[in-house]
């Protein structure tokens, strides 16, 4: 037992190192700290001013120094808030690492504060854009921090202010907690079907919450505050901590929206494609080979774009690319006759989780 736990710990460290290297190559940042490649010439780091005044009297608030703990889907989402005579003139997004398709959906929020006084803007309740939840929340919090700073009330938010208590997030949290806890003590066919439906409907299509390589790399690059991403933190716990207690693949089997959708599709018919043991082994070897290839690309710092094509983002169909949506549909239809084909024979994120497992479950 101790030997198994030690092996899991070693594999967990190896997984972390892979993601750390990927975060370094993609963002040149580890846990929120900038790490630039060494150069022969010394380059002075430019720290943006939080506040500056233009020649026409317009005050510009840069939220980068104010929201270092706030990340979107793949990284920080710094903004500039332009204020004139106590009113918001416009909000401008600065360079960020968000997936362009997702951020283009969230960008529509930037005009919501235009023309509002500081007091009016501070009282506004702005909802996240469906299909770009992470980027939306990052924009909203950046604006709130900027407005607080502008009114000389900038201070560390309280515990409750840092926790997203919206009904949507609360329901998502309940569903994920159900998947994380109930299967440990209770197994029933009808309940499992209900859990699968909830996984697909709430964390999947409604909230667009799941674990992916892009998200993992973003957390390593920018750090993770469990208070602001409770749902994702619980998902990560079931994926990486549960194996220490003998609960292998718990996230994939009981929480992952993608796996749940495939299993539900498989219930549509009892007729399945018969696959020989040899074919299954060959497909599994292809999955391992694909994973090793992608990891090698990450380690040498090239081809990072593949992270944007994991099919999980098909749940956020409003902003997902057509390539991802088509792949998602293909695997959903295929899973009617082949049990969990994406999970078993493709999924790079699932392969990372399998690496953490001990024994025959490993990649």
CSV table of C-alpha atoms in Angstrom, one decimal:
chain,number,residue,atom,x,y,z
A,1,UNK,CA,0.0,0.0,0.0
A,2,UNK,CA,2.8,2.5,0.9
A,3,UNK,CA,4.7,1.5,-2.2
A,4,UNK,CA,1.6,2.3,-4.4
A,5,UNK,CA,1.1,5.6,-2.7
A,6,UNK,CA,4.8,6.5,-3.2
A,7,UNK,CA,4.5,5.6,-6.9
A,8,UNK,CA,1.4,7.8,-7.2
A,9,UNK,CA,3.3,10.6,-5.6
A,10,UNK,CA,6.2,10.2,-8.0
A,11,UNK,CA,3.9,10.2,-11.0
A,12,UNK,CA,2.0,13.2,-9.6
A,13,UNK,CA,5.3,15.2,-9.4
A,14,UNK,CA,6.1,14.1,-12.9
A,15,UNK,CA,2.7,15.4,-14.2
A,16,UNK,CA,3.3,18.7,-12.3
A,17,UNK,CA,6.7,19.1,-13.9
A,18,UNK,CA,5.2,18.6,-17.4
A,19,UNK,CA,2.6,21.2,-16.8
A,20,UNK,CA,5.1,23.6,-15.2
A,21,UNK,CA,7.3,23.3,-18.3
A,22,UNK,CA,4.3,23.9,-20.6
A,23,UNK,CA,3.3,27.0,-18.5
A,24,UNK,CA,6.9,28.3,-18.8
A,25,UNK,CA,7.0,27.8,-22.6
A,26,UNK,CA,3.5,29.2,-23.2
A,27,UNK,CA,3.3,32.1,-20.8
A,28,UNK,CA,6.8,32.5,-19.3
A,29,UNK,CA,5.1,32.6,-16.0
A,30,UNK,CA,5.0,30.2,-13.0
A,31,UNK,CA,2.4,30.7,-10.2
A,32,UNK,CA,2.0,34.4,-11.2
A,33,UNK,CA,5.8,35.1,-11.4
A,34,UNK,CA,7.2,36.3,-14.6
A,35,UNK,CA,10.1,34.1,-15.8
A,36,UNK,CA,11.7,35.5,-19.0
A,37,UNK,CA,14.4,33.6,-21.0
A,38,UNK,CA,17.9,34.7,-20.2
A,39,UNK,CA,19.4,37.1,-22.8
A,40,UNK,CA,22.8,38.7,-23.1
A,41,UNK,CA,21.5,42.2,-22.8
A,42,UNK,CA,19.9,43.2,-19.5
A,43,UNK,CA,16.3,44.3,-20.1
A,44,UNK,CA,14.6,46.5,-17.6
A,45,UNK,CA,11.2,45.1,-16.6
A,46,UNK,CA,8.5,47.6,-17.2
A,47,UNK,CA,5.9,47.6,-14.5
A,48,UNK,CA,2.6,49.3,-15.7
A,49,UNK,CA,1.4,52.3,-13.8
A,50,UNK,CA,-1.9,51.6,-12.0
A,51,UNK,CA,-3.1,55.1,-12.7
A,52,UNK,CA,-2.1,57.7,-15.3
A,53,UNK,CA,-3.6,60.9,-16.6
A,54,UNK,CA,-3.8,61.8,-20.3
A,55,UNK,CA,-3.4,65.3,-21.6
A,56,UNK,CA,-7.2,65.8,-21.9
A,57,UNK,CA,-7.7,65.0,-18.3
A,58,UNK,CA,-8.9,61.4,-18.8
A,59,UNK,CA,-7.8,59.1,-16.0
A,60,UNK,CA,-6.7,55.6,-17.0
A,61,UNK,CA,-6.7,52.8,-14.5
A,62,UNK,CA,-4.6,49.7,-15.4
A,63,UNK,CA,-6.0,46.7,-13.6
A,64,UNK,CA,-3.0,44.5,-14.1
A,65,UNK,CA,-1.4,45.4,-10.7
A,66,UNK,CA,-4.8,45.3,-9.0
A,67,UNK,CA,-6.0,41.8,-10.1
A,68,UNK,CA,-2.9,39.6,-9.9
A,69,UNK,CA,-4.9,36.9,-8.3
A,70,UNK,CA,-7.7,37.0,-11.0
A,71,UNK,CA,-7.4,34.6,-14.0
A,72,UNK,CA,-9.7,33.8,-16.8
A,73,UNK,CA,-9.7,30.5,-18.7
A,74,UNK,CA,-6.0,30.6,-19.6
A,75,UNK,CA,-4.4,33.5,-17.7
A,76,UNK,CA,-4.8,37.1,-16.5
A,77,UNK,CA,-7.2,39.4,-18.3
A,78,UNK,CA,-5.8,43.0,-17.7
A,79,UNK,CA,-7.9,46.0,-18.6
A,80,UNK,CA,-7.7,49.7,-18.9
A,81,UNK,CA,-10.6,51.7,-17.6
A,82,UNK,CA,-10.9,55.3,-19.0
A,83,UNK,CA,-12.6,57.8,-16.7
A,84,UNK,CA,-13.5,61.4,-17.4
A,85,UNK,CA,-15.3,63.7,-15.0
A,86,UNK,CA,-16.2,60.8,-12.7
A,87,UNK,CA,-17.7,58.7,-15.5
A,88,UNK,CA,-16.5,55.6,-17.3
A,89,UNK,CA,-15.7,56.5,-20.9
A,90,UNK,CA,-14.7,53.0,-22.0
A,91,UNK,CA,-13.0,49.8,-20.9
A,92,UNK,CA,-10.3,48.3,-23.1
A,93,UNK,CA,-8.9,44.8,-23.0
A,94,UNK,CA,-5.1,44.5,-22.9
A,95,UNK,CA,-3.1,41.6,-24.3
A,96,UNK,CA,-4.0,38.3,-22.7
A,97,UNK,CA,-3.6,34.5,-23.1
A,98,UNK,CA,-7.3,33.7,-23.4
A,99,UNK,CA,-8.5,31.5,-26.3
A,100,UNK,CA,-9.5,34.1,-28.9
A,101,UNK,CA,-12.9,32.5,-29.7
A,102,UNK,CA,-13.9,32.5,-26.0
A,103,UNK,CA,-12.6,36.0,-25.3
A,104,UNK,CA,-14.4,37.4,-28.4
A,105,UNK,CA,-17.7,36.3,-26.7
A,106,UNK,CA,-16.8,37.8,-23.4
A,107,UNK,CA,-15.6,41.1,-25.0
A,108,UNK,CA,-19.2,42.3,-25.3
A,109,UNK,CA,-19.2,43.0,-21.6
A,110,UNK,CA,-16.6,45.8,-22.0
A,111,UNK,CA,-19.3,48.4,-23.0
A,112,UNK,CA,-21.6,47.6,-20.1
A,113,UNK,CA,-20.0,50.3,-17.8
A,114,UNK,CA,-19.8,53.0,-20.4
A,115,UNK,CA,-21.3,56.3,-19.3
A,116,UNK,CA,-21.8,55.2,-15.7
A,117,UNK,CA,-20.6,57.2,-12.8
A,118,UNK,CA,-18.2,55.5,-10.4
A,119,UNK,CA,-21.0,55.0,-7.9
A,120,UNK,CA,-23.4,53.6,-10.5
A,121,UNK,CA,-20.8,51.3,-12.0
A,122,UNK,CA,-19.9,50.0,-8.6
A,123,UNK,CA,-23.5,49.1,-7.9
A,124,UNK,CA,-24.0,47.3,-11.2
A,125,UNK,CA,-24.6,43.5,-11.3
A,126,UNK,CA,-23.2,42.2,-14.5
A,127,UNK,CA,-23.8,38.6,-15.5
A,128,UNK,CA,-21.2,36.4,-17.2
A,129,UNK,CA,-21.6,35.7,-20.9
A,130,UNK,CA,-22.9,32.2,-21.5
A,131,UNK,CA,-20.1,30.3,-23.3
A,132,UNK,CA,-17.3,32.4,-21.9
A,133,UNK,CA,-17.8,32.1,-18.2
A,134,UNK,CA,-14.2,32.2,-17.0
A,135,UNK,CA,-13.2,35.1,-19.2
A,136,UNK,CA,-16.4,37.0,-18.3
A,137,UNK,CA,-15.7,36.6,-14.5
A,138,UNK,CA,-12.2,37.8,-15.0
A,139,UNK,CA,-13.4,40.9,-16.9
A,140,UNK,CA,-16.0,41.7,-14.3
A,141,UNK,CA,-13.6,41.3,-11.3
A,142,UNK,CA,-10.9,43.4,-13.1
A,143,UNK,CA,-13.4,46.2,-13.6
A,144,UNK,CA,-14.6,46.0,-10.0
A,145,UNK,CA,-11.0,46.2,-8.7
A,146,UNK,CA,-10.3,49.2,-11.0
A,147,UNK,CA,-13.4,51.0,-9.8
A,148,UNK,CA,-12.6,50.3,-6.2
A,149,UNK,CA,-9.1,51.8,-6.7
A,150,UNK,CA,-10.5,54.8,-8.6
A,151,UNK,CA,-12.8,55.7,-5.7
A,152,UNK,CA,-9.9,55.2,-3.1
A,153,UNK,CA,-11.6,52.2,-1.6
A,154,UNK,CA,-9.2,49.6,-3.0
A,155,UNK,CA,-8.7,47.0,-0.3
A,156,UNK,CA,-8.3,43.2,-0.1
A,157,UNK,CA,-11.8,41.7,-0.6
A,158,UNK,CA,-13.3,39.8,2.2
A,159,UNK,CA,-13.6,36.0,2.2
A,160,UNK,CA,-17.2,36.1,1.0
A,161,UNK,CA,-16.5,38.7,-1.7
A,162,UNK,CA,-13.9,36.4,-3.2
A,163,UNK,CA,-16.3,33.4,-3.4
A,164,UNK,CA,-18.7,33.4,-6.4
A,165,UNK,CA,-22.1,32.8,-4.7
A,166,UNK,CA,-24.3,33.2,-7.8
A,167,UNK,CA,-27.1,30.6,-8.2
A,168,UNK,CA,-25.5,29.2,-11.3
A,169,UNK,CA,-22.1,28.5,-9.6
A,170,UNK,CA,-23.9,27.3,-6.5
A,171,UNK,CA,-25.8,24.6,-8.5
A,172,UNK,CA,-22.7,23.6,-10.3
A,173,UNK,CA,-20.9,23.2,-7.0
A,174,UNK,CA,-23.7,21.0,-5.6
A,175,UNK,CA,-23.6,18.8,-8.7
A,176,UNK,CA,-19.8,18.4,-8.6
A,177,UNK,CA,-19.9,17.7,-4.9
A,178,UNK,CA,-22.6,15.0,-5.5
A,179,UNK,CA,-20.3,13.4,-8.0
A,180,UNK,CA,-17.3,13.7,-5.7
A,181,UNK,CA,-18.9,12.3,-2.6
A,182,UNK,CA,-22.1,10.2,-3.2
A,183,UNK,CA,-20.5,7.4,-5.3
A,184,UNK,CA,-18.1,6.8,-2.5
A,185,UNK,CA,-20.9,5.5,-0.3
A,186,UNK,CA,-23.9,4.8,-2.6
A,187,UNK,CA,-24.1,2.9,-5.9
A,188,UNK,CA,-27.4,2.6,-7.8
A,189,UNK,CA,-28.1,2.4,-11.5
A,190,UNK,CA,-30.9,5.0,-11.5
A,191,UNK,CA,-28.9,7.4,-9.4
A,192,UNK,CA,-25.9,7.1,-11.7
A,193,UNK,CA,-28.1,8.0,-14.7
A,194,UNK,CA,-29.3,11.1,-12.8
A,195,UNK,CA,-25.7,12.1,-11.9
A,196,UNK,CA,-24.6,11.7,-15.6
A,197,UNK,CA,-27.5,13.9,-16.8
A,198,UNK,CA,-26.6,16.5,-14.2
A,199,UNK,CA,-22.9,16.4,-15.1
A,200,UNK,CA,-23.7,17.0,-18.8
A,201,UNK,CA,-26.4,19.7,-18.2
A,202,UNK,CA,-24.9,21.8,-15.3
A,203,UNK,CA,-21.1,21.7,-15.3
A,204,UNK,CA,-21.2,20.8,-19.0
A,205,UNK,CA,-23.5,22.9,-21.2
A,206,UNK,CA,-24.7,25.5,-18.6
A,207,UNK,CA,-21.5,26.4,-16.8
A,208,UNK,CA,-18.8,25.1,-19.2
A,209,UNK,CA,-16.7,23.8,-16.3
A,210,UNK,CA,-14.3,21.0,-16.8
A,211,UNK,CA,-10.6,20.1,-16.5
A,212,UNK,CA,-8.4,20.5,-19.6
A,213,UNK,CA,-4.8,21.0,-20.5
A,214,UNK,CA,-5.3,24.7,-21.2
A,215,UNK,CA,-6.9,25.2,-17.8
A,216,UNK,CA,-4.2,23.3,-16.0
A,217,UNK,CA,-1.5,25.2,-17.7
A,218,UNK,CA,-3.2,28.5,-16.9
A,219,UNK,CA,-3.4,27.6,-13.2
A,220,UNK,CA,0.3,26.7,-13.1
A,221,UNK,CA,1.2,29.9,-14.9
A,222,UNK,CA,-0.9,32.2,-12.8
A,223,UNK,CA,-1.6,30.3,-9.6
A,224,UNK,CA,-4.9,29.1,-8.3
A,225,UNK,CA,-7.0,30.6,-5.5
A,226,UNK,CA,-9.4,27.8,-4.3
A,227,UNK,CA,-11.8,30.4,-3.0
A,228,UNK,CA,-12.4,31.9,-6.5
A,229,UNK,CA,-12.5,28.5,-8.4
A,230,UNK,CA,-14.2,26.2,-5.9
A,231,UNK,CA,-15.7,24.0,-8.6
A,232,UNK,CA,-12.5,23.5,-10.5
A,233,UNK,CA,-10.6,22.9,-7.3
A,234,UNK,CA,-12.9,20.1,-6.3
A,235,UNK,CA,-12.5,18.6,-9.8
A,236,UNK,CA,-8.7,18.8,-9.5
A,237,UNK,CA,-8.9,17.1,-6.1
A,238,UNK,CA,-10.9,14.2,-7.4
A,239,UNK,CA,-8.5,13.8,-10.3
A,240,UNK,CA,-5.2,14.1,-8.5
A,241,UNK,CA,-5.8,13.4,-4.8
A,242,UNK,CA,-8.4,10.6,-4.8
A,243,UNK,CA,-5.9,8.1,-6.3
A,244,UNK,CA,-3.9,8.3,-3.0
A,245,UNK,CA,-7.0,6.7,-1.4
A,246,UNK,CA,-7.5,4.0,-4.0
A,247,UNK,CA,-10.2,5.9,-6.0
A,248,UNK,CA,-8.7,5.7,-9.5
A,249,UNK,CA,-10.4,7.6,-12.4
A,250,UNK,CA,-13.0,9.1,-10.1
A,251,UNK,CA,-13.2,12.4,-11.9
A,252,UNK,CA,-13.4,10.7,-15.3
A,253,UNK,CA,-16.1,8.2,-14.2
A,254,UNK,CA,-18.3,10.3,-12.0
A,255,UNK,CA,-17.8,14.1,-12.8
A,256,UNK,CA,-16.3,14.8,-16.2
A,257,UNK,CA,-19.1,16.2,-18.5
A,258,UNK,CA,-17.5,14.7,-21.6
A,259,UNK,CA,-17.3,11.2,-20.1
A,260,UNK,CA,-20.8,11.5,-18.8
A,261,UNK,CA,-22.2,12.5,-22.2
A,262,UNK,CA,-20.5,9.5,-23.9
A,263,UNK,CA,-21.9,7.1,-21.3
A,264,UNK,CA,-25.4,8.5,-21.7
A,265,UNK,CA,-25.2,8.2,-25.4
A,266,UNK,CA,-24.1,4.6,-25.0
A,267,UNK,CA,-27.4,3.9,-23.2
A,268,UNK,CA,-29.3,4.6,-26.4
A,269,UNK,CA,-28.9,1.1,-27.7
A,270,UNK,CA,-27.5,-2.3,-26.5
A,271,UNK,CA,-26.1,-3.0,-29.9
A,272,UNK,CA,-22.4,-2.3,-29.8
A,273,UNK,CA,-19.6,-2.7,-32.3
A,274,UNK,CA,-17.6,-5.8,-31.4
A,275,UNK,CA,-13.9,-4.9,-31.0
A,276,UNK,CA,-11.3,-7.6,-30.7
A,277,UNK,CA,-8.9,-7.5,-27.7
A,278,UNK,CA,-6.0,-6.9,-30.2
A,279,UNK,CA,-7.8,-3.9,-31.7
A,280,UNK,CA,-8.5,-2.4,-28.3
A,281,UNK,CA,-4.9,-2.8,-27.3
A,282,UNK,CA,-3.7,-1.2,-30.6
A,283,UNK,CA,-6.1,1.8,-30.0
A,284,UNK,CA,-4.9,2.1,-26.5
A,285,UNK,CA,-1.3,2.1,-27.7
A,286,UNK,CA,-2.2,4.9,-30.2
A,287,UNK,CA,-3.6,6.9,-27.3
A,288,UNK,CA,-0.4,6.5,-25.3
A,289,UNK,CA,1.7,7.4,-28.4
A,290,UNK,CA,-0.4,10.5,-29.0
A,291,UNK,CA,0.0,11.6,-25.4
A,292,UNK,CA,3.8,11.1,-25.4
A,293,UNK,CA,4.1,13.0,-28.7
A,294,UNK,CA,2.0,15.9,-27.3
A,295,UNK,CA,4.0,15.9,-24.1
A,296,UNK,CA,7.3,16.0,-26.0
A,297,UNK,CA,6.0,19.0,-28.0
A,298,UNK,CA,5.1,20.8,-24.7
A,299,UNK,CA,8.5,20.1,-23.2
A,300,UNK,CA,10.3,21.6,-26.2
A,301,UNK,CA,7.9,24.6,-26.3
A,302,UNK,CA,6.2,24.1,-29.6
A,303,UNK,CA,2.7,23.2,-30.9
A,304,UNK,CA,0.9,24.5,-27.8
A,305,UNK,CA,-2.2,25.2,-30.0
A,306,UNK,CA,-3.4,21.6,-29.7
A,307,UNK,CA,-4.7,22.5,-26.2
A,308,UNK,CA,-7.4,24.6,-27.8
A,309,UNK,CA,-8.7,21.5,-29.7
A,310,UNK,CA,-9.6,19.2,-26.8
A,311,UNK,CA,-13.3,18.5,-27.3
A,312,UNK,CA,-14.3,19.6,-23.8
A,313,UNK,CA,-14.8,23.1,-25.1
A,314,UNK,CA,-17.5,21.9,-27.4
A,315,UNK,CA,-19.8,22.2,-24.4
A,316,UNK,CA,-19.2,26.0,-24.7
A,317,UNK,CA,-20.6,25.8,-28.3
A,318,UNK,CA,-21.5,29.5,-28.4
A,319,UNK,CA,-17.8,30.3,-28.7
A,320,UNK,CA,-16.0,27.0,-29.5
A,321,UNK,CA,-14.4,26.6,-32.9
A,322,UNK,CA,-16.3,24.5,-35.6
A,323,UNK,CA,-13.5,22.0,-35.6
A,324,UNK,CA,-14.0,21.3,-31.9
A,325,UNK,CA,-17.8,21.2,-32.2
A,326,UNK,CA,-17.6,18.7,-35.1
A,327,UNK,CA,-15.1,16.5,-33.2
A,328,UNK,CA,-17.4,16.6,-30.2
A,329,UNK,CA,-20.4,15.5,-32.3
A,330,UNK,CA,-18.5,12.8,-34.0
A,331,UNK,CA,-17.3,11.2,-30.7
A,332,UNK,CA,-20.8,11.7,-29.1
A,333,UNK,CA,-22.4,9.8,-32.0
A,334,UNK,CA,-19.7,7.1,-32.0
A,335,UNK,CA,-20.1,6.5,-28.3
A,336,UNK,CA,-23.6,5.1,-29.1
A,337,UNK,CA,-22.0,2.0,-30.4
A,338,UNK,CA,-18.5,2.2,-28.8
A,339,UNK,CA,-18.3,2.8,-25.0
A,340,UNK,CA,-16.5,6.1,-24.2
A,341,UNK,CA,-14.3,6.1,-27.4
A,342,UNK,CA,-12.8,9.5,-26.7
A,343,UNK,CA,-12.0,8.7,-23.1
A,344,UNK,CA,-10.5,5.3,-23.9
A,345,UNK,CA,-8.6,6.0,-27.1
A,346,UNK,CA,-7.8,9.7,-27.4
A,347,UNK,CA,-8.2,12.0,-24.4
A,348,UNK,CA,-4.8,13.7,-23.5
A,349,UNK,CA,-6.2,15.0,-20.2
A,350,UNK,CA,-7.4,11.6,-19.3
A,351,UNK,CA,-4.0,10.1,-20.2
A,352,UNK,CA,-2.4,12.6,-17.8
A,353,UNK,CA,-4.8,11.4,-15.0
A,354,UNK,CA,-4.0,7.8,-15.9
A,355,UNK,CA,-0.3,8.5,-15.4
A,356,UNK,CA,-1.0,9.4,-11.8
A,357,UNK,CA,-2.6,6.0,-11.2
A,358,UNK,CA,-0.5,3.1,-10.1
A,359,UNK,CA,-0.2,-0.4,-11.6
A,360,UNK,CA,-1.8,-1.3,-15.0
A,361,UNK,CA,-3.8,2.0,-15.1
A,362,UNK,CA,-0.7,4.0,-15.9
A,363,UNK,CA,0.2,5.4,-19.3
